[in-house]
Coordinates of C-alpha atoms in Angstrom, one line a residue:
X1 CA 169.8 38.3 -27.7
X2 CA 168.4 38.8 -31.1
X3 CA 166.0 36.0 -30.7
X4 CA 164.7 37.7 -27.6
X5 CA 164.3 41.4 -29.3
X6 CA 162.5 39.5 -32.0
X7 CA 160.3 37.9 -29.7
X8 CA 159.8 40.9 -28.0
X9 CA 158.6 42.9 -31.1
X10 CA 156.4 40.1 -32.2
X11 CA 154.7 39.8 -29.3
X12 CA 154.1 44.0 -29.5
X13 CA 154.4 44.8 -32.6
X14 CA 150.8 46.4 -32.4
X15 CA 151.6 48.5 -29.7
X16 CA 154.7 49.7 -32.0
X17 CA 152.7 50.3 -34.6
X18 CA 150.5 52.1 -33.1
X19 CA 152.7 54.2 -31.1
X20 CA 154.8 54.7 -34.9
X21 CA 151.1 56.1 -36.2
X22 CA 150.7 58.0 -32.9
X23 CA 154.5 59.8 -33.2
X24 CA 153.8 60.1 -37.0
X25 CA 150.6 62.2 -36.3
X26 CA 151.8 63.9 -34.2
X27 CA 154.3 64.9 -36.1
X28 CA 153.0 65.8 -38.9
X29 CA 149.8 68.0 -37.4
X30 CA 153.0 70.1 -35.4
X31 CA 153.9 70.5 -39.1
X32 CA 150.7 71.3 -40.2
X33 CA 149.8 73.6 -37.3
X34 CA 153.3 75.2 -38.1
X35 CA 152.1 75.6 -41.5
X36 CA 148.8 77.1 -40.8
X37 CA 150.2 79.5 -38.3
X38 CA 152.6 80.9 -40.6
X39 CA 149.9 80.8 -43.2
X40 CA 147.5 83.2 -40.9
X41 CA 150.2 85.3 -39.7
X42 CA 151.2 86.0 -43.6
X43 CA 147.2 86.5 -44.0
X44 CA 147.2 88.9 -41.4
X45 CA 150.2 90.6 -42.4
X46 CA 149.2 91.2 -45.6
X47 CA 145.8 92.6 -44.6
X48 CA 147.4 94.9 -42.4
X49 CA 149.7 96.3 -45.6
X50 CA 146.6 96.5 -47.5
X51 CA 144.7 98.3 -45.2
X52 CA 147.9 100.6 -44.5
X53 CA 148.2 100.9 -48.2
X54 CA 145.1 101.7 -49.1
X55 CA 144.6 104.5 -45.7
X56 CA 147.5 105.4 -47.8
X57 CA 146.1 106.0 -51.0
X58 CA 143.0 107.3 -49.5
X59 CA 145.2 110.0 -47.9
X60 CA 146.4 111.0 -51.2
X61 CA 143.0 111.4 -53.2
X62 CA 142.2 113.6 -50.2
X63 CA 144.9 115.6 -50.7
X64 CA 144.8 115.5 -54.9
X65 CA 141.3 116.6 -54.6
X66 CA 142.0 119.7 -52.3
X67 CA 145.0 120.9 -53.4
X68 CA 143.3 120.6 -57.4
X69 CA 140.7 123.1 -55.9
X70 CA 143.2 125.5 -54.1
X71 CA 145.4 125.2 -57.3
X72 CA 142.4 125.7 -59.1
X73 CA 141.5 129.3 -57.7
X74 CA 144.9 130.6 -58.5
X75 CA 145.1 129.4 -61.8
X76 CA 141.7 131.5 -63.1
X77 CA 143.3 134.4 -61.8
X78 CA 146.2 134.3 -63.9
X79 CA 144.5 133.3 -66.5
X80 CA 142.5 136.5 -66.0
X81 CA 145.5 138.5 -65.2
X82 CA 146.9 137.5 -68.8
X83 CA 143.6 137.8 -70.8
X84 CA 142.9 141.1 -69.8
X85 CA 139.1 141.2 -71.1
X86 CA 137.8 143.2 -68.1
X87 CA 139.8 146.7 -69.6
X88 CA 137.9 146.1 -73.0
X89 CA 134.7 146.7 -71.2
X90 CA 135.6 149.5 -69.4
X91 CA 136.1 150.9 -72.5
X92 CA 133.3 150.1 -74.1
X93 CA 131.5 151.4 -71.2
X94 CA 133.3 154.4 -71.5
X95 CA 131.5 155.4 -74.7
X96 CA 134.8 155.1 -77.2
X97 CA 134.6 155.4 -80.8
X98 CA 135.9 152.6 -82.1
X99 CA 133.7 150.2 -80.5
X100 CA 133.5 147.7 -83.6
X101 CA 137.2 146.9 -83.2
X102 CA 136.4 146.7 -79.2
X103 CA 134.1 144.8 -79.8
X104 CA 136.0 142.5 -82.4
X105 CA 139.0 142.3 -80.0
X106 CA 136.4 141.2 -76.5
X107 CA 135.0 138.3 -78.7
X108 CA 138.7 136.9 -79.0
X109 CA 139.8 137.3 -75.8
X110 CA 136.4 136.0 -74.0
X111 CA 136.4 132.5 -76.5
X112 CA 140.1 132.6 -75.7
X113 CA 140.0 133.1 -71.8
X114 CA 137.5 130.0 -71.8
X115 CA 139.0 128.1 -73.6
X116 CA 142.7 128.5 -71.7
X117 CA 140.4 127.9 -68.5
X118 CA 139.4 124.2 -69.8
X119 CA 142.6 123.0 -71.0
X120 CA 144.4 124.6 -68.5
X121 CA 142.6 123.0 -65.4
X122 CA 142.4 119.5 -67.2
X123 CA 146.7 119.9 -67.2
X124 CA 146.7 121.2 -63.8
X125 CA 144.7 117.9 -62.8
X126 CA 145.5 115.4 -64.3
X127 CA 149.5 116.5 -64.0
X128 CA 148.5 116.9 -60.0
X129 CA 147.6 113.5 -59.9
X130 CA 150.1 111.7 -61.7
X131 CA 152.9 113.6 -59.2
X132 CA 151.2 112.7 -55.7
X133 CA 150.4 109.4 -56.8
X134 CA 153.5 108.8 -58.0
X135 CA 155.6 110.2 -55.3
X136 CA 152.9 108.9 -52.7
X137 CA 154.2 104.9 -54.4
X138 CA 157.4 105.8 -54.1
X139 CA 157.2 106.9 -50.1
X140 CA 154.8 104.0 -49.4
X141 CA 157.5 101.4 -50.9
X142 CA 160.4 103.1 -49.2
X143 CA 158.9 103.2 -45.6
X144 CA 160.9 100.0 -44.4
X145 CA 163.5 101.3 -46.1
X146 CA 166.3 102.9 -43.5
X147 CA 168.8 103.4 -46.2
X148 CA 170.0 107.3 -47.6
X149 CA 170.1 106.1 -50.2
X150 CA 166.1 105.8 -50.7
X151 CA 165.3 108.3 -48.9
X152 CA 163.2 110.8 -50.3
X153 CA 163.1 114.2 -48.2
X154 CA 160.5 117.0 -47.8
X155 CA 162.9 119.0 -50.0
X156 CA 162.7 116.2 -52.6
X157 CA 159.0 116.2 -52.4
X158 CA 158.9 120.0 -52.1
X159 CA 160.4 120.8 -54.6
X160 CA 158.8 117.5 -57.0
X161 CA 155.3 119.4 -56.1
X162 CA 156.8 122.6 -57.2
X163 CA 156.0 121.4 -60.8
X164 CA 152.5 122.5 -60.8
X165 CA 153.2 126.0 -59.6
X166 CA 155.9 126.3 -62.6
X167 CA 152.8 125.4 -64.9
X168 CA 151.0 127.8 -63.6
X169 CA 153.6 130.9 -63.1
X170 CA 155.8 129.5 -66.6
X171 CA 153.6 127.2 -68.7
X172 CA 150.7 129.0 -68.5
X173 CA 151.6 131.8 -70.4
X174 CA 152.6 129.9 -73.3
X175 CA 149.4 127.5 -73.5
X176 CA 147.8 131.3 -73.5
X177 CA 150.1 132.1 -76.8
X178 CA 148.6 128.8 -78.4
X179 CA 144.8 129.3 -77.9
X180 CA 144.9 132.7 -78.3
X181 CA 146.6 132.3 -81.9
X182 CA 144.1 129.0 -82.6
X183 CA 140.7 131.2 -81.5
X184 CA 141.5 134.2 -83.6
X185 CA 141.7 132.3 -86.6
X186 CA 138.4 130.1 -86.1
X187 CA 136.7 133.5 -84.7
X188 CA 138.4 136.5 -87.2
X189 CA 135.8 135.8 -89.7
X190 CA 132.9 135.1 -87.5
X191 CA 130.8 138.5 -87.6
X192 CA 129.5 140.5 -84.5
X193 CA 126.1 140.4 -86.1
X194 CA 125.8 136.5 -87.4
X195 CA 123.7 134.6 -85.1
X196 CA 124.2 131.5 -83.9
X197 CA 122.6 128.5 -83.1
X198 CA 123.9 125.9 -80.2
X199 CA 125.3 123.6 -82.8
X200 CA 127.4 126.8 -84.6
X201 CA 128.8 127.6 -80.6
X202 CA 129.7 123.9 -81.0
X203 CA 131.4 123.7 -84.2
X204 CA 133.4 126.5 -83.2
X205 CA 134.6 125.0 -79.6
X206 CA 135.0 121.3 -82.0
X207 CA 137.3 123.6 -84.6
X208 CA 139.6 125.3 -81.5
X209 CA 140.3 121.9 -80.7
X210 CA 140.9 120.5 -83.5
X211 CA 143.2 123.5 -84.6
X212 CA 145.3 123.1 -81.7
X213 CA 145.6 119.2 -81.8
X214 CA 146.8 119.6 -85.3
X215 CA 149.5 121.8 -83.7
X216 CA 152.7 120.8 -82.7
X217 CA 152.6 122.8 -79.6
X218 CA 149.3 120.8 -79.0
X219 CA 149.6 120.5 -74.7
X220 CA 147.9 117.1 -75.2
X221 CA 150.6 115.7 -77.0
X222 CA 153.7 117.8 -75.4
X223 CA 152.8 118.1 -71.6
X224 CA 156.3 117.8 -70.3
X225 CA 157.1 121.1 -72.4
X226 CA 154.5 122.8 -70.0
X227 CA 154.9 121.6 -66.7
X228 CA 158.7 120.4 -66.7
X229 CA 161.2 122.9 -66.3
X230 CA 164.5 123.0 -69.1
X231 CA 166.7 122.2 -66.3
X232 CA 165.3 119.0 -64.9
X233 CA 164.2 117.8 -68.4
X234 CA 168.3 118.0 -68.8
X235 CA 168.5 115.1 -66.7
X236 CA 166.8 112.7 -68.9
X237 CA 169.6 112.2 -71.0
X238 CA 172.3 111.8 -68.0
X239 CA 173.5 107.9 -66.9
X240 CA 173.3 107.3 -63.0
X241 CA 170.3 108.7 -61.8
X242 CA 169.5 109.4 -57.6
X243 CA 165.9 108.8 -56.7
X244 CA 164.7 112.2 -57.9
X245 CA 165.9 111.9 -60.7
X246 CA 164.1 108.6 -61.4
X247 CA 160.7 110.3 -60.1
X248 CA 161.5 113.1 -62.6
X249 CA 161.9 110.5 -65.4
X250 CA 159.0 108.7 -64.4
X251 CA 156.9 111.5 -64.5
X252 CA 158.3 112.5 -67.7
X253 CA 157.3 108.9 -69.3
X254 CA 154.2 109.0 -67.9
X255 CA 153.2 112.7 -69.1
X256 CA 154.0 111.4 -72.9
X257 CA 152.3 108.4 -72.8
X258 CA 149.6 107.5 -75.3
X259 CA 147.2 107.0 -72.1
X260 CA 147.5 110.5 -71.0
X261 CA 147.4 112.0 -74.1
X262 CA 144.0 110.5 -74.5
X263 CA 142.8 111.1 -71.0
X264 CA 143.6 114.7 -71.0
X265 CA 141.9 115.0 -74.3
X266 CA 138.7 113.2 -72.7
X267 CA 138.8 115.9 -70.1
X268 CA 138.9 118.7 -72.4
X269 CA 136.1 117.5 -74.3
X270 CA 133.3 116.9 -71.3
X271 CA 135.0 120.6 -70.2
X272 CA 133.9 122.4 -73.1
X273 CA 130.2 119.6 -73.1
X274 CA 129.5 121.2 -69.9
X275 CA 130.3 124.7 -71.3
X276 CA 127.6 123.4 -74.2
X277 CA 125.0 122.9 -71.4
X278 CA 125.9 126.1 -69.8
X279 CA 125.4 127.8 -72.7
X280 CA 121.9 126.0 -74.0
X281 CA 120.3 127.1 -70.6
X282 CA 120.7 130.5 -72.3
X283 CA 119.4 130.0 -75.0
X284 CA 116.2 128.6 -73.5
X285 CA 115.6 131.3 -72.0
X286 CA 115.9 133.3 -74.7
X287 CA 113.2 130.6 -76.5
X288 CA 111.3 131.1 -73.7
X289 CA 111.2 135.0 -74.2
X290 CA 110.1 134.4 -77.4
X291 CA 107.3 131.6 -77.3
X292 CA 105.9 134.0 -74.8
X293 CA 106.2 137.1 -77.3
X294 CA 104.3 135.2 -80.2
X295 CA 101.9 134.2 -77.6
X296 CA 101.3 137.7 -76.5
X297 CA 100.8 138.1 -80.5
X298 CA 99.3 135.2 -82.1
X299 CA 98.7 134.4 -85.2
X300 CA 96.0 133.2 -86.5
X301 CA 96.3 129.3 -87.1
X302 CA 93.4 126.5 -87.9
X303 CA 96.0 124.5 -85.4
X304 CA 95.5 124.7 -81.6
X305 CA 97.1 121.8 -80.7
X306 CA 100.8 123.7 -82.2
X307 CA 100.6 126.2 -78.9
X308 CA 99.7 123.8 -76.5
X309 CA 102.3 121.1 -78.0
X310 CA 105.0 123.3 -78.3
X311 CA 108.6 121.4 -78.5
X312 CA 111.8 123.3 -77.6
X313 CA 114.3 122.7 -80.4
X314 CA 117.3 124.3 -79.5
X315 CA 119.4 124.2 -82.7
X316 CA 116.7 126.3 -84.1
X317 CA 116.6 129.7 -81.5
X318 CA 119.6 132.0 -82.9
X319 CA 121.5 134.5 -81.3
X320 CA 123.9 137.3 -82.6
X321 CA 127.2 136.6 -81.8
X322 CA 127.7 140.0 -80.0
X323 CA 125.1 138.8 -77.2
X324 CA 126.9 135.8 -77.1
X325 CA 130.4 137.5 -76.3
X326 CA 129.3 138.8 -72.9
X327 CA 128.2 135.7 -71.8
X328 CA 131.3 133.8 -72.5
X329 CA 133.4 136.3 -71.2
X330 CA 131.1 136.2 -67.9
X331 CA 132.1 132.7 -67.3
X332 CA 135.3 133.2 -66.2
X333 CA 135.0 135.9 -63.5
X334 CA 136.6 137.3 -60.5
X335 CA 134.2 136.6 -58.1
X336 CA 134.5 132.9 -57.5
X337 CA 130.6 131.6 -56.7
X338 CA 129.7 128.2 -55.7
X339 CA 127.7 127.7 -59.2
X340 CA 130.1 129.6 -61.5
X341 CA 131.8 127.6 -64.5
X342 CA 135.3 127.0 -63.2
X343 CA 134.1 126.4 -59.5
X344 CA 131.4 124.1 -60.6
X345 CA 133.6 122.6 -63.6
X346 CA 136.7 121.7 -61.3
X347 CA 134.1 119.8 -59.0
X348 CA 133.0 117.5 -61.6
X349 CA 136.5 116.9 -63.0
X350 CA 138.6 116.0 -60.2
X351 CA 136.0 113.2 -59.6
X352 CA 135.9 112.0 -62.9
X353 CA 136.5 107.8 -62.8
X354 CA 138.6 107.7 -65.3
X355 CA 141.2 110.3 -63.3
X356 CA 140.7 108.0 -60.2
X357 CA 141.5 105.0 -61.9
X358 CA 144.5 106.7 -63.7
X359 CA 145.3 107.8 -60.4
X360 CA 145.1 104.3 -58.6
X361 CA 146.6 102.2 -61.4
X362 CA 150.0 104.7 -60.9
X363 CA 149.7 104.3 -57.1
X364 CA 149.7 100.5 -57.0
X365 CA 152.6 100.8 -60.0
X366 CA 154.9 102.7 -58.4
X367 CA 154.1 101.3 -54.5
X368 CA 154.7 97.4 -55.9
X369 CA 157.3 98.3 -57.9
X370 CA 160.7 96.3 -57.1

């Protein structure tokens, strides 16, 4: 029997072999085609969570960048509800007596209502997009997640978005006891009649800053004291935390952090560069006015060529502080216009790259996070 099966295999032992290779591949190309299949349907899978994720995110910036302009509106008039610059003028208008000390009083008040404007929109901001961002990654991570636990609710996110109008209702007022204290000491001694050149209206923006940085109360360097109320900052310190909790922590870390510090800083300091530029097209015109006063009057000069070459130097036109006040204080006005410095200012700051990529980088954080 075995010597027949033997015979039998020699005498097709090609056909076996072949048939063994045929089986085998076939075999092993189900295998492969599994493979490949499960392969493409990962692919696919994953470019659908990419493309969900980042409709997602785009979502959000939408949202950041319109809410930051709503936000935006109410803040300046708080801000102008607290610095109350307007009643000055009236009674300087009014023809008072003391008009010196008016006068002395409007030129703190205007610097100081500025300046609250930059720093205070550059919190609101950047705060604004740390929350939705961060809340946004947590919603996106939790969506195939059925559990209570996880959950988080409109009331959680509610009240989570709440934060920015304590800032602007709570913090804001002490942020307004800050610069107001930092600007009357850089400004006391500055009088009404000293002019100034763009590089003195510089120095004294540079010296604010730098007064309040040295501060302990700097906002830079304690944002969670302006935009966190006492009672959740409480919970940092308590074991066992629910999901609201953790965002509240998170957002707590994230507001302290070294990369925030400086990116609130950044903000503050191309603020008050675009004030600088607002500022020098005043006093070109005022250069103008008086290029075309000497040309009215000439003086005699063996030099044609210094009319007709002419360069503007603008650290070298001067203006008395006192025409300076009114302008300052005009850039923070009732009236919101489409080309007025906090309008216009706002624009430029909520698409700064540097707040996008801040924005992105906690997105994808808190989204991935397991």
């Amino acid at each position: 029997m075995f010597t027949r099966f033997k015979n039998f295999f020699s005498r097709h032992r090609n056909k076996f072999i072949t048939g063994g290779i045929l089986v085998g591949g076939v075999v092993l190309f189900s295998k492969y085609a599994q493979k490949v299949k499960e392969w493409q349907e990962k692919e696919a899978k994953e470019f659908l969570e990419r493309a969900r994720k980042q409709q997602h995110y785009d979502s959000i910036e939408k949202t950041c960048n319109l809410t930051a302009m709503t936000l935006a509106s109410t803040l300046k008039e708080v801000i102008i509800k607290l610095i109350k610059s307007e009643e000055l003028i009236q009674k300087l208008q009014s023809g008072v007596k003391n008009r010196v000390e008016l006068w002395e009083e409007l030129k703190i008040l205007a610097f100081s209502k500025l300046v609250i404007l930059l720093y205070a929109q550059a919190i609101l901001t950047v705060t604004l997009r740390i929350q939705l961002n961060l809340i946004g990654g947590y919603m996106f991570r939790y969506t195939t997640d059925d559990s209570e636990e996880n959950k988080i609710t409109s009331n959680m996110q509610e009240k989570y978005l709440g934060l920015c109008q304590f800032f602007i209702e709570e913090g804001i007022h002490k942020l307004c006891d800050v610069i107001k204290e930092k600007v009357k000491v850089v400004l006391e001694k500055k009088s009404l009649k000293e002019k100034l050149s763009l590089k003195d209206i510089e120095q004294i923006f540079w010296a604010v800053q730098t007064s309040i940085s040295n501060d302990d109360r700097d906002p830079c360097k304690s944002l969670p004291d302006y935009v966190l109320p006492n009672d959740l900052r409480r919970i940092l310190y308590v074991p066992d935390l629910s999901v609201f909790d953790n965002i509240i922590v998170e957002t707590h870390d994230i507001l302290e952090s070294e990369e925030i510090i400086h990116l609130i800083k950044s903000c503050i300091s191309h603020g008050f560069c675009y004030v600088t530029d607002k500022i020098s097209q005043y006093y070109k015109e005022n250069d103008s006015l008086k290029q075309k006063t000497d040309f009215a009057n000439p003086v005699p000069t063996t030099s044609s060529s210094l009319d007709a070459n002419y360069v503007l130097n603008l650290n070298a036109v001067t203006i008395p502080m006192a025409k300076i006040i009114p302008l300052v204080n005009g850039f923070v006005q009732n009236q919101t216009k489409k080309d007025d410095v906090p309008h216009a200012w706002i624009q430029q700051l909520i698409l700064m790259d540097s707040l996008k990529v801040m924005g992105a980088n906690i997105y994808e954080t808190f989204s991935s996070k397991k």
